[in-house]
């Protein structure tokens, strides 16, 4: 590492206790999607940014569900953009947690709490990376580095209040981006997601009626739906042959939520079920919807409709983009091992950035586990390490932008 990079390391190491305290304060500010809005957490981040001498802005379509934007400098071209999402999934039953989900307890070198890995630990590392870059003279010879925290990712990564809104208001640009999910693999893309709502319409009749006994009248929408869901579940797709997606196949999970019927004495005349389909690059949404519709048409006993709820394409950023090369080099230098390159099974908002021409690492950050599960945690030592990797990546990208070595 150069003298400048050693200075960044020293600046981050000196603030390691502050970094950990900040991560704990974020976990102690619940931001469960559908329960809390994100305004309180955005205020915590903006306040910490101001304390660290950074430039912070809170903006969005809804005041209680804002974005928070933090920059090393008030203006200039953005080299590296670091991202996280402010909302979390619900904690579930707190009694199942070894450590209370919003207490930010420390045990065995780990920081526990809902959002620790997804993505509050990474956001803490990102903010302190910017603080080090701003504090070390010459760290960014060209432009600036930024962090953006967006709301409402966990409902389906639509980006309506976050990335899409920012892009529409000219608040989103960068030479490269890293989504600060916990994980030490270099995520170059992700599978797609197609969610469908299936509705079955049957015919109600009293369950004690003779006409129902003889199947002369009535049609059970619930059992018709069950037959359709089982038919969808039986479909098996081949593994992907697309680069980075080889471990994955398109997978259909039918009936993730289901509702039907009116009363125990009535043959159910309606049933509704949700279907979650995770897609590899070989399969597009229109073809999959047509397949589901054809399967529904073949089921006797009910009339079906198929409605698209959400669609995210399978994506892969250009692997030759500078942000991937630089991040891999920096990770090798800091951790002593090159990161594995791969695609992610779950979808995220990385596709929105890639579609807008920003090469995006769809996940890379501190070590951690149990996102969306009990006892979610982040490795404490990895917070400083991730912040250093982010800072060095930003510094090297900036040097390349300025024509330096």
PDB file of N, CA, C and O in Angstrom, residues 12-87:
ATOM      1  N   UNK A  12      -9.040   5.115   9.870  1.00  0.00           N
ATOM      2  CA  UNK A  12     -10.152   4.230  10.197  1.00  0.00           C
ATOM      3  C   UNK A  12      -9.918   3.489  11.506  1.00  0.00           C
ATOM      4  O   UNK A  12     -10.831   3.327  12.319  1.00  0.00           O
ATOM      5  N   UNK A  13      -8.688   3.045  11.723  1.00  0.00           N
ATOM      6  CA  UNK A  13      -8.403   2.302  12.950  1.00  0.00           C
ATOM      7  C   UNK A  13      -8.611   3.180  14.186  1.00  0.00           C
ATOM      8  O   UNK A  13      -9.117   2.708  15.218  1.00  0.00           O
ATOM      9  N   UNK A  14      -8.262   4.448  14.059  1.00  0.00           N
ATOM     10  CA  UNK A  14      -8.435   5.356  15.186  1.00  0.00           C
ATOM     11  C   UNK A  14      -9.907   5.538  15.550  1.00  0.00           C
ATOM     12  O   UNK A  14     -10.241   5.853  16.696  1.00  0.00           O
ATOM     13  N   UNK A  15     -10.774   5.337  14.576  1.00  0.00           N
ATOM     14  CA  UNK A  15     -12.199   5.570  14.813  1.00  0.00           C
ATOM     15  C   UNK A  15     -13.000   4.268  14.925  1.00  0.00           C
ATOM     16  O   UNK A  15     -14.223   4.284  14.864  1.00  0.00           O
ATOM     17  N   UNK A  16     -12.331   3.152  15.115  1.00  0.00           N
ATOM     18  CA  UNK A  16     -13.037   1.880  15.191  1.00  0.00           C
ATOM     19  C   UNK A  16     -14.101   1.869  16.293  1.00  0.00           C
ATOM     20  O   UNK A  16     -15.222   1.386  16.060  1.00  0.00           O
ATOM     21  N   UNK A  17     -13.809   2.406  17.504  1.00  0.00           N
ATOM     22  CA  UNK A  17     -14.867   2.418  18.531  1.00  0.00           C
ATOM     23  C   UNK A  17     -16.082   3.242  18.108  1.00  0.00           C
ATOM     24  O   UNK A  17     -17.222   2.865  18.402  1.00  0.00           O
ATOM     25  N   UNK A  18     -15.855   4.363  17.420  1.00  0.00           N
ATOM     26  CA  UNK A  18     -16.961   5.181  16.943  1.00  0.00           C
ATOM     27  C   UNK A  18     -17.771   4.445  15.878  1.00  0.00           C
ATOM     28  O   UNK A  18     -19.005   4.542  15.845  1.00  0.00           O
ATOM     29  N   UNK A  19     -17.086   3.738  15.007  1.00  0.00           N
ATOM     30  CA  UNK A  19     -17.756   2.967  13.962  1.00  0.00           C
ATOM     31  C   UNK A  19     -18.672   1.922  14.578  1.00  0.00           C
ATOM     32  O   UNK A  19     -19.843   1.768  14.170  1.00  0.00           O
ATOM     33  N   UNK A  20     -18.180   1.201  15.559  1.00  0.00           N
ATOM     34  CA  UNK A  20     -18.990   0.184  16.218  1.00  0.00           C
ATOM     35  C   UNK A  20     -20.181   0.819  16.934  1.00  0.00           C
ATOM     36  O   UNK A  20     -21.313   0.320  16.848  1.00  0.00           O
ATOM     37  N   UNK A  21     -19.944   1.925  17.618  1.00  0.00           N
ATOM     38  CA  UNK A  21     -21.039   2.607  18.312  1.00  0.00           C
ATOM     39  C   UNK A  21     -22.118   3.058  17.334  1.00  0.00           C
ATOM     40  O   UNK A  21     -23.320   2.941  17.611  1.00  0.00           O
ATOM     41  N   UNK A  22     -21.704   3.552  16.179  1.00  0.00           N
ATOM     42  CA  UNK A  22     -22.656   4.002  15.171  1.00  0.00           C
ATOM     43  C   UNK A  22     -23.482   2.828  14.650  1.00  0.00           C
ATOM     44  O   UNK A  22     -24.714   2.935  14.490  1.00  0.00           O
ATOM     45  N   UNK A  23     -22.849   1.705  14.372  1.00  0.00           N
ATOM     46  CA  UNK A  23     -23.581   0.520  13.918  1.00  0.00           C
ATOM     47  C   UNK A  23     -24.604   0.089  14.959  1.00  0.00           C
ATOM     48  O   UNK A  23     -25.746  -0.283  14.623  1.00  0.00           O
ATOM     49  N   UNK A  24     -24.237   0.164  16.221  1.00  0.00           N
ATOM     50  CA  UNK A  24     -25.164  -0.221  17.288  1.00  0.00           C
ATOM     51  C   UNK A  24     -26.347   0.739  17.362  1.00  0.00           C
ATOM     52  O   UNK A  24     -27.495   0.319  17.557  1.00  0.00           O
ATOM     53  N   UNK A  25     -26.079   2.026  17.200  1.00  0.00           N
ATOM     54  CA  UNK A  25     -27.173   2.999  17.237  1.00  0.00           C
ATOM     55  C   UNK A  25     -28.144   2.798  16.085  1.00  0.00           C
ATOM     56  O   UNK A  25     -29.354   2.993  16.237  1.00  0.00           O
ATOM     57  N   UNK A  26     -27.638   2.404  14.928  1.00  0.00           N
ATOM     58  CA  UNK A  26     -28.547   2.137  13.810  1.00  0.00           C
ATOM     59  C   UNK A  26     -29.437   0.930  14.092  1.00  0.00           C
ATOM     60  O   UNK A  26     -30.637   0.945  13.801  1.00  0.00           O
ATOM     61  N   UNK A  27     -28.867  -0.131  14.649  1.00  0.00           N
ATOM     62  CA  UNK A  27     -29.665  -1.309  14.988  1.00  0.00           C
ATOM     63  C   UNK A  27     -30.705  -0.960  16.039  1.00  0.00           C
ATOM     64  O   UNK A  27     -31.844  -1.464  16.013  1.00  0.00           O
ATOM     65  N   UNK A  28     -30.351  -0.073  16.961  1.00  0.00           N
ATOM     66  CA  UNK A  28     -31.283   0.338  18.012  1.00  0.00           C
ATOM     67  C   UNK A  28     -32.323   1.342  17.523  1.00  0.00           C
ATOM     68  O   UNK A  28     -33.158   1.795  18.321  1.00  0.00           O
ATOM     69  N   UNK A  29     -32.272   1.666  16.253  1.00  0.00           N
ATOM     70  CA  UNK A  29     -33.292   2.519  15.627  1.00  0.00           C
ATOM     71  C   UNK A  29     -34.083   1.630  14.681  1.00  0.00           C
ATOM     72  O   UNK A  29     -33.743   1.499  13.505  1.00  0.00           O
ATOM     73  N   UNK A  30     -35.138   0.973  15.162  1.00  0.00           N
ATOM     74  CA  UNK A  30     -35.853   0.008  14.318  1.00  0.00           C
ATOM     75  C   UNK A  30     -36.412   0.671  13.057  1.00  0.00           C
ATOM     76  O   UNK A  30     -36.910   1.797  13.088  1.00  0.00           O
ATOM     77  N   UNK A  31     -36.322  -0.060  11.959  1.00  0.00           N
ATOM     78  CA  UNK A  31     -36.828   0.448  10.681  1.00  0.00           C
ATOM     79  C   UNK A  31     -37.465  -0.698   9.904  1.00  0.00           C
ATOM     80  O   UNK A  31     -37.160  -0.910   8.733  1.00  0.00           O
ATOM     81  N   UNK A  32     -38.342  -1.424  10.574  1.00  0.00           N
ATOM     82  CA  UNK A  32     -39.005  -2.582   9.975  1.00  0.00           C
ATOM     83  C   UNK A  32     -40.021  -2.104   8.948  1.00  0.00           C
ATOM     84  O   UNK A  32     -40.919  -1.315   9.274  1.00  0.00           O
ATOM     85  N   UNK A  33     -39.888  -2.574   7.743  1.00  0.00           N
ATOM     86  CA  UNK A  33     -40.799  -2.170   6.672  1.00  0.00           C
ATOM     87  C   UNK A  33     -42.218  -2.595   7.020  1.00  0.00           C
ATOM     88  O   UNK A  33     -42.472  -3.743   7.369  1.00  0.00           O
ATOM     89  N   UNK A  34     -43.147  -1.629   6.922  1.00  0.00           N
ATOM     90  CA  UNK A  34     -44.528  -1.899   7.255  1.00  0.00           C
ATOM     91  C   UNK A  34     -44.878  -1.620   8.690  1.00  0.00           C
ATOM     92  O   UNK A  34     -46.057  -1.616   9.057  1.00  0.00           O
ATOM     93  N   UNK A  35     -43.861  -1.386   9.523  1.00  0.00           N
ATOM     94  CA  UNK A  35     -44.085  -1.068  10.937  1.00  0.00           C
ATOM     95  C   UNK A  35     -43.568   0.333  11.254  1.00  0.00           C
ATOM     96  O   UNK A  35     -44.267   1.156  11.851  1.00  0.00           O
ATOM     97  N   UNK A  36     -42.332   0.598  10.874  1.00  0.00           N
ATOM     98  CA  UNK A  36     -41.725   1.913  11.079  1.00  0.00           C
ATOM     99  C   UNK A  36     -41.463   2.550   9.719  1.00  0.00           C
ATOM    100  O   UNK A  36     -41.290   1.859   8.725  1.00  0.00           O
ATOM    101  N   UNK A  37     -41.406   3.866   9.696  1.00  0.00           N
ATOM    102  CA  UNK A  37     -40.875   4.515   8.502  1.00  0.00           C
ATOM    103  C   UNK A  37     -39.360   4.648   8.671  1.00  0.00           C
ATOM    104  O   UNK A  37     -38.793   4.242   9.696  1.00  0.00           O
ATOM    105  N   UNK A  38     -38.694   5.211   7.665  1.00  0.00           N
ATOM    106  CA  UNK A  38     -37.230   5.278   7.693  1.00  0.00           C
ATOM    107  C   UNK A  38     -36.681   6.633   8.136  1.00  0.00           C
ATOM    108  O   UNK A  38     -35.467   6.834   8.178  1.00  0.00           O
ATOM    109  N   UNK A  39     -37.572   7.564   8.465  1.00  0.00           N
ATOM    110  CA  UNK A  39     -37.125   8.926   8.770  1.00  0.00           C
ATOM    111  C   UNK A  39     -36.183   8.971   9.970  1.00  0.00           C
ATOM    112  O   UNK A  39     -35.187   9.710   9.960  1.00  0.00           O
ATOM    113  N   UNK A  40     -36.481   8.215  11.018  1.00  0.00           N
ATOM    114  CA  UNK A  40     -35.643   8.254  12.220  1.00  0.00           C
ATOM    115  C   UNK A  40     -34.232   7.758  11.915  1.00  0.00           C
ATOM    116  O   UNK A  40     -33.244   8.353  12.363  1.00  0.00           O
ATOM    117  N   UNK A  41     -34.128   6.672  11.145  1.00  0.00           N
ATOM    118  CA  UNK A  41     -32.809   6.150  10.819  1.00  0.00           C
ATOM    119  C   UNK A  41     -32.065   7.104   9.892  1.00  0.00           C
ATOM    120  O   UNK A  41     -30.853   7.309  10.047  1.00  0.00           O
ATOM    121  N   UNK A  42     -32.767   7.694   8.934  1.00  0.00           N
ATOM    122  CA  UNK A  42     -32.122   8.677   8.053  1.00  0.00           C
ATOM    123  C   UNK A  42     -31.556   9.830   8.865  1.00  0.00           C
ATOM    124  O   UNK A  42     -30.452  10.326   8.579  1.00  0.00           O
ATOM    125  N   UNK A  43     -32.276  10.249   9.903  1.00  0.00           N
ATOM    126  CA  UNK A  43     -31.797  11.343  10.753  1.00  0.00           C
ATOM    127  C   UNK A  43     -30.554  10.936  11.539  1.00  0.00           C
ATOM    128  O   UNK A  43     -29.626  11.734  11.718  1.00  0.00           O
ATOM    129  N   UNK A  44     -30.519   9.683  12.007  1.00  0.00           N
ATOM    130  CA  UNK A  44     -29.331   9.188  12.720  1.00  0.00           C
ATOM    131  C   UNK A  44     -28.120   9.215  11.795  1.00  0.00           C
ATOM    132  O   UNK A  44     -27.023   9.655  12.189  1.00  0.00           O
ATOM    133  N   UNK A  45     -28.286   8.775  10.565  1.00  0.00           N
ATOM    134  CA  UNK A  45     -27.180   8.739   9.607  1.00  0.00           C
ATOM    135  C   UNK A  45     -26.733  10.153   9.248  1.00  0.00           C
ATOM    136  O   UNK A  45     -25.526  10.457   9.233  1.00  0.00           O
ATOM    137  N   UNK A  46     -27.688  11.033   8.968  1.00  0.00           N
ATOM    138  CA  UNK A  46     -27.339  12.408   8.612  1.00  0.00           C
ATOM    139  C   UNK A  46     -26.641  13.114   9.765  1.00  0.00           C
ATOM    140  O   UNK A  46     -25.686  13.877   9.556  1.00  0.00           O
ATOM    141  N   UNK A  47     -27.091  12.847  10.993  1.00  0.00           N
ATOM    142  CA  UNK A  47     -26.444  13.451  12.150  1.00  0.00           C
ATOM    143  C   UNK A  47     -25.019  12.969  12.330  1.00  0.00           C
ATOM    144  O   UNK A  47     -24.115  13.765  12.637  1.00  0.00           O
ATOM    145  N   UNK A  48     -24.788  11.677  12.116  1.00  0.00           N
ATOM    146  CA  UNK A  48     -23.438  11.142  12.227  1.00  0.00           C
ATOM    147  C   UNK A  48     -22.547  11.690  11.120  1.00  0.00           C
ATOM    148  O   UNK A  48     -21.363  12.010  11.357  1.00  0.00           O
ATOM    149  N   UNK A  49     -23.101  11.818   9.925  1.00  0.00           N
ATOM    150  CA  UNK A  49     -22.337  12.378   8.813  1.00  0.00           C
ATOM    151  C   UNK A  49     -21.894  13.802   9.119  1.00  0.00           C
ATOM    152  O   UNK A  49     -20.743  14.172   8.877  1.00  0.00           O
ATOM    153  N   UNK A  50     -22.796  14.602   9.663  1.00  0.00           N
ATOM    154  CA  UNK A  50     -22.448  15.983  10.008  1.00  0.00           C
ATOM    155  C   UNK A  50     -21.362  16.013  11.076  1.00  0.00           C
ATOM    156  O   UNK A  50     -20.426  16.830  11.016  1.00  0.00           O
ATOM    157  N   UNK A  51     -21.476  15.127  12.060  1.00  0.00           N
ATOM    158  CA  UNK A  51     -20.451  15.075  13.122  1.00  0.00           C
ATOM    159  C   UNK A  51     -19.086  14.732  12.557  1.00  0.00           C
ATOM    160  O   UNK A  51     -18.049  15.205  13.061  1.00  0.00           O
ATOM    161  N   UNK A  52     -19.070  13.918  11.501  1.00  0.00           N
ATOM    162  CA  UNK A  52     -17.813  13.492  10.893  1.00  0.00           C
ATOM    163  C   UNK A  52     -17.298  14.481   9.845  1.00  0.00           C
ATOM    164  O   UNK A  52     -16.277  14.236   9.206  1.00  0.00           O
ATOM    165  N   UNK A  53     -18.016  15.585   9.652  1.00  0.00           N
ATOM    166  CA  UNK A  53     -17.564  16.595   8.701  1.00  0.00           C
ATOM    167  C   UNK A  53     -17.928  16.293   7.266  1.00  0.00           C
ATOM    168  O   UNK A  53     -17.326  16.849   6.339  1.00  0.00           O
ATOM    169  N   UNK A  54     -18.917  15.441   7.068  1.00  0.00           N
ATOM    170  CA  UNK A  54     -19.366  15.090   5.719  1.00  0.00           C
ATOM    171  C   UNK A  54     -20.579  15.928   5.331  1.00  0.00           C
ATOM    172  O   UNK A  54     -21.178  16.599   6.172  1.00  0.00           O
ATOM    173  N   UNK A  55     -20.943  15.858   4.073  1.00  0.00           N
ATOM    174  CA  UNK A  55     -22.081  16.614   3.555  1.00  0.00           C
ATOM    175  C   UNK A  55     -23.274  15.673   3.449  1.00  0.00           C
ATOM    176  O   UNK A  55     -23.204  14.657   2.762  1.00  0.00           O
ATOM    177  N   UNK A  56     -24.362  16.014   4.135  1.00  0.00           N
ATOM    178  CA  UNK A  56     -25.530  15.135   4.173  1.00  0.00           C
ATOM    179  C   UNK A  56     -26.777  15.861   3.685  1.00  0.00           C
ATOM    180  O   UNK A  56     -26.945  17.069   3.907  1.00  0.00           O
ATOM    181  N   UNK A  57     -27.635  15.094   3.023  1.00  0.00           N
ATOM    182  CA  UNK A  57     -28.892  15.619   2.508  1.00  0.00           C
ATOM    183  C   UNK A  57     -29.960  14.554   2.683  1.00  0.00           C
ATOM    184  O   UNK A  57     -29.724  13.375   2.405  1.00  0.00           O
ATOM    185  N   UNK A  58     -31.121  14.961   3.154  1.00  0.00           N
ATOM    186  CA  UNK A  58     -32.265  14.061   3.255  1.00  0.00           C
ATOM    187  C   UNK A  58     -33.290  14.525   2.236  1.00  0.00           C
ATOM    188  O   UNK A  58     -33.690  15.687   2.231  1.00  0.00           O
ATOM    189  N   UNK A  59     -33.701  13.623   1.343  1.00  0.00           N
ATOM    190  CA  UNK A  59     -34.603  14.008   0.260  1.00  0.00           C
ATOM    191  C   UNK A  59     -35.409  12.802  -0.189  1.00  0.00           C
ATOM    192  O   UNK A  59     -34.937  11.664  -0.120  1.00  0.00           O
ATOM    193  N   UNK A  60     -36.628  13.051  -0.656  1.00  0.00           N
ATOM    194  CA  UNK A  60     -37.437  11.959  -1.159  1.00  0.00           C
ATOM    195  C   UNK A  60     -38.850  12.393  -1.467  1.00  0.00           C
ATOM    196  O   UNK A  60     -39.254  13.526  -1.187  1.00  0.00           O
ATOM    197  N   UNK A  61     -39.610  11.466  -2.023  1.00  0.00           N
ATOM    198  CA  UNK A  61     -40.993  11.750  -2.387  1.00  0.00           C
ATOM    199  C   UNK A  61     -41.889  11.840  -1.170  1.00  0.00           C
ATOM    200  O   UNK A  61     -42.898  12.544  -1.185  1.00  0.00           O
ATOM    201  N   UNK A  62     -41.539  11.116  -0.097  1.00  0.00           N
ATOM    202  CA  UNK A  62     -42.338  11.110   1.125  1.00  0.00           C
ATOM    203  C   UNK A  62     -41.444  11.496   2.306  1.00  0.00           C
ATOM    204  O   UNK A  62     -40.435  10.826   2.559  1.00  0.00           O
ATOM    205  N   UNK A  63     -41.780  12.548   3.038  1.00  0.00           N
ATOM    206  CA  UNK A  63     -40.924  13.022   4.132  1.00  0.00           C
ATOM    207  C   UNK A  63     -40.606  11.961   5.181  1.00  0.00           C
ATOM    208  O   UNK A  63     -39.509  11.971   5.747  1.00  0.00           O
ATOM    209  N   UNK A  64     -41.540  11.048   5.431  1.00  0.00           N
ATOM    210  CA  UNK A  64     -41.298  10.026   6.436  1.00  0.00           C
ATOM    211  C   UNK A  64     -40.577   8.806   5.866  1.00  0.00           C
ATOM    212  O   UNK A  64     -40.194   7.907   6.608  1.00  0.00           O
ATOM    213  N   UNK A  65     -40.397   8.769   4.550  1.00  0.00           N
ATOM    214  CA  UNK A  65     -39.699   7.647   3.912  1.00  0.00           C
ATOM    215  C   UNK A  65     -38.651   8.212   2.959  1.00  0.00           C
ATOM    216  O   UNK A  65     -38.719   8.003   1.742  1.00  0.00           O
ATOM    217  N   UNK A  66     -37.651   8.895   3.502  1.00  0.00           N
ATOM    218  CA  UNK A  66     -36.709   9.607   2.642  1.00  0.00           C
ATOM    219  C   UNK A  66     -35.487   8.776   2.277  1.00  0.00           C
ATOM    220  O   UNK A  66     -35.250   7.687   2.803  1.00  0.00           O
ATOM    221  N   UNK A  67     -34.702   9.335   1.368  1.00  0.00           N
ATOM    222  CA  UNK A  67     -33.340   8.886   1.101  1.00  0.00           C
ATOM    223  C   UNK A  67     -32.403   9.761   1.908  1.00  0.00           C
ATOM    224  O   UNK A  67     -32.696  10.932   2.185  1.00  0.00           O
ATOM    225  N   UNK A  68     -31.261   9.213   2.280  1.00  0.00           N
ATOM    226  CA  UNK A  68     -30.214  10.023   2.895  1.00  0.00           C
ATOM    227  C   UNK A  68     -28.974   9.917   2.006  1.00  0.00           C
ATOM    228  O   UNK A  68     -28.558   8.816   1.642  1.00  0.00           O
ATOM    229  N   UNK A  69     -28.447  11.061   1.607  1.00  0.00           N
ATOM    230  CA  UNK A  69     -27.292  11.138   0.718  1.00  0.00           C
ATOM    231  C   UNK A  69     -26.145  11.786   1.471  1.00  0.00           C
ATOM    232  O   UNK A  69     -26.301  12.871   2.044  1.00  0.00           O
ATOM    233  N   UNK A  70     -24.992  11.131   1.463  1.00  0.00           N
ATOM    234  CA  UNK A  70     -23.811  11.630   2.169  1.00  0.00           C
ATOM    235  C   UNK A  70     -22.650  11.664   1.187  1.00  0.00           C
ATOM    236  O   UNK A  70     -22.423  10.709   0.439  1.00  0.00           O
ATOM    237  N   UNK A  71     -21.900  12.771   1.203  1.00  0.00           N
ATOM    238  CA  UNK A  71     -20.799  12.962   0.264  1.00  0.00           C
ATOM    239  C   UNK A  71     -19.546  13.432   0.982  1.00  0.00           C
ATOM    240  O   UNK A  71     -19.623  14.102   2.017  1.00  0.00           O
ATOM    241  N   UNK A  72     -18.400  13.079   0.419  1.00  0.00           N
ATOM    242  CA  UNK A  72     -17.145  13.580   0.972  1.00  0.00           C
ATOM    243  C   UNK A  72     -16.967  15.060   0.681  1.00  0.00           C
ATOM    244  O   UNK A  72     -16.323  15.783   1.455  1.00  0.00           O
ATOM    245  N   UNK A  73     -17.523  15.525  -0.448  1.00  0.00           N
ATOM    246  CA  UNK A  73     -17.428  16.923  -0.840  1.00  0.00           C
ATOM    247  C   UNK A  73     -18.802  17.398  -1.298  1.00  0.00           C
ATOM    248  O   UNK A  73     -19.629  16.597  -1.735  1.00  0.00           O
ATOM    249  N   UNK A  74     -19.041  18.678  -1.227  1.00  0.00           N
ATOM    250  CA  UNK A  74     -20.354  19.232  -1.537  1.00  0.00           C
ATOM    251  C   UNK A  74     -20.740  19.025  -2.990  1.00  0.00           C
ATOM    252  O   UNK A  74     -21.922  18.891  -3.315  1.00  0.00           O
ATOM    253  N   UNK A  75     -19.762  18.993  -3.882  1.00  0.00           N
ATOM    254  CA  UNK A  75     -20.060  18.784  -5.292  1.00  0.00           C
ATOM    255  C   UNK A  75     -18.895  18.055  -5.943  1.00  0.00           C
ATOM    256  O   UNK A  75     -17.914  17.710  -5.295  1.00  0.00           O
ATOM    257  N   UNK A  76     -19.020  17.833  -7.233  1.00  0.00           N
ATOM    258  CA  UNK A  76     -17.988  17.105  -7.970  1.00  0.00           C
ATOM    259  C   UNK A  76     -18.513  15.805  -8.519  1.00  0.00           C
ATOM    260  O   UNK A  76     -19.582  15.306  -8.128  1.00  0.00           O
ATOM    261  N   UNK A  77     -17.769  15.233  -9.437  1.00  0.00           N
ATOM    262  CA  UNK A  77     -18.131  13.972 -10.067  1.00  0.00           C
ATOM    263  C   UNK A  77     -17.967  12.825  -9.076  1.00  0.00           C
ATOM    264  O   UNK A  77     -16.965  12.749  -8.360  1.00  0.00           O
ATOM    265  N   UNK A  78     -18.955  11.947  -9.017  1.00  0.00           N
ATOM    266  CA  UNK A  78     -18.901  10.822  -8.086  1.00  0.00           C
ATOM    267  C   UNK A  78     -18.159   9.653  -8.717  1.00  0.00           C
ATOM    268  O   UNK A  78     -18.542   9.171  -9.785  1.00  0.00           O
ATOM    269  N   UNK A  79     -17.101   9.243  -8.044  1.00  0.00           N
ATOM    270  CA  UNK A  79     -16.382   8.047  -8.472  1.00  0.00           C
ATOM    271  C   UNK A  79     -17.063   6.810  -7.935  1.00  0.00           C
ATOM    272  O   UNK A  79     -17.817   6.141  -8.637  1.00  0.00           O
ATOM    273  N   UNK A  80     -16.862   6.512  -6.666  1.00  0.00           N
ATOM    274  CA  UNK A  80     -17.476   5.336  -6.043  1.00  0.00           C
ATOM    275  C   UNK A  80     -18.733   5.750  -5.290  1.00  0.00           C
ATOM    276  O   UNK A  80     -18.721   6.674  -4.487  1.00  0.00           O
ATOM    277  N   UNK A  81     -19.806   5.018  -5.535  1.00  0.00           N
ATOM    278  CA  UNK A  81     -21.070   5.192  -4.825  1.00  0.00           C
ATOM    279  C   UNK A  81     -21.305   3.952  -3.974  1.00  0.00           C
ATOM    280  O   UNK A  81     -21.302   2.829  -4.481  1.00  0.00           O
ATOM    281  N   UNK A  82     -21.485   4.161  -2.691  1.00  0.00           N
ATOM    282  CA  UNK A  82     -21.808   3.087  -1.760  1.00  0.00           C
ATOM    283  C   UNK A  82     -23.282   3.188  -1.405  1.00  0.00           C
ATOM    284  O   UNK A  82     -23.796   4.295  -1.200  1.00  0.00           O
ATOM    285  N   UNK A  83     -23.964   2.048  -1.358  1.00  0.00           N
ATOM    286  CA  UNK A  83     -25.401   2.048  -1.112  1.00  0.00           C
ATOM    287  C   UNK A  83     -25.789   1.059  -0.031  1.00  0.00           C
ATOM    288  O   UNK A  83     -25.134   0.032   0.165  1.00  0.00           O
ATOM    289  N   UNK A  84     -26.880   1.391   0.632  1.00  0.00           N
ATOM    290  CA  UNK A  84     -27.530   0.465   1.544  1.00  0.00           C
ATOM    291  C   UNK A  84     -29.009   0.794   1.576  1.00  0.00           C
ATOM    292  O   UNK A  84     -29.420   1.852   1.102  1.00  0.00           O
ATOM    293  N   UNK A  85     -29.813  -0.096   2.119  1.00  0.00           N
ATOM    294  CA  UNK A  85     -31.231   0.226   2.271  1.00  0.00           C
ATOM    295  C   UNK A  85     -31.557   0.381   3.751  1.00  0.00           C
ATOM    296  O   UNK A  85     -31.076  -0.362   4.607  1.00  0.00           O
ATOM    297  N   UNK A  86     -32.383   1.375   4.028  1.00  0.00           N
ATOM    298  CA  UNK A  86     -32.669   1.764   5.402  1.00  0.00           C
ATOM    299  C   UNK A  86     -33.638   0.812   6.097  1.00  0.00           C
ATOM    300  O   UNK A  86     -33.594   0.671   7.320  1.00  0.00           O
ATOM    301  N   UNK A  87     -34.533   0.191   5.347  1.00  0.00           N
ATOM    302  CA  UNK A  87     -35.551  -0.662   5.954  1.00  0.00           C
ATOM    303  C   UNK A  87     -35.035  -2.069   6.185  1.00  0.00           C
ATOM    304  O   UNK A  87     -34.044  -2.504   5.573  1.00  0.00           O
TER     305      UNK A  87
END
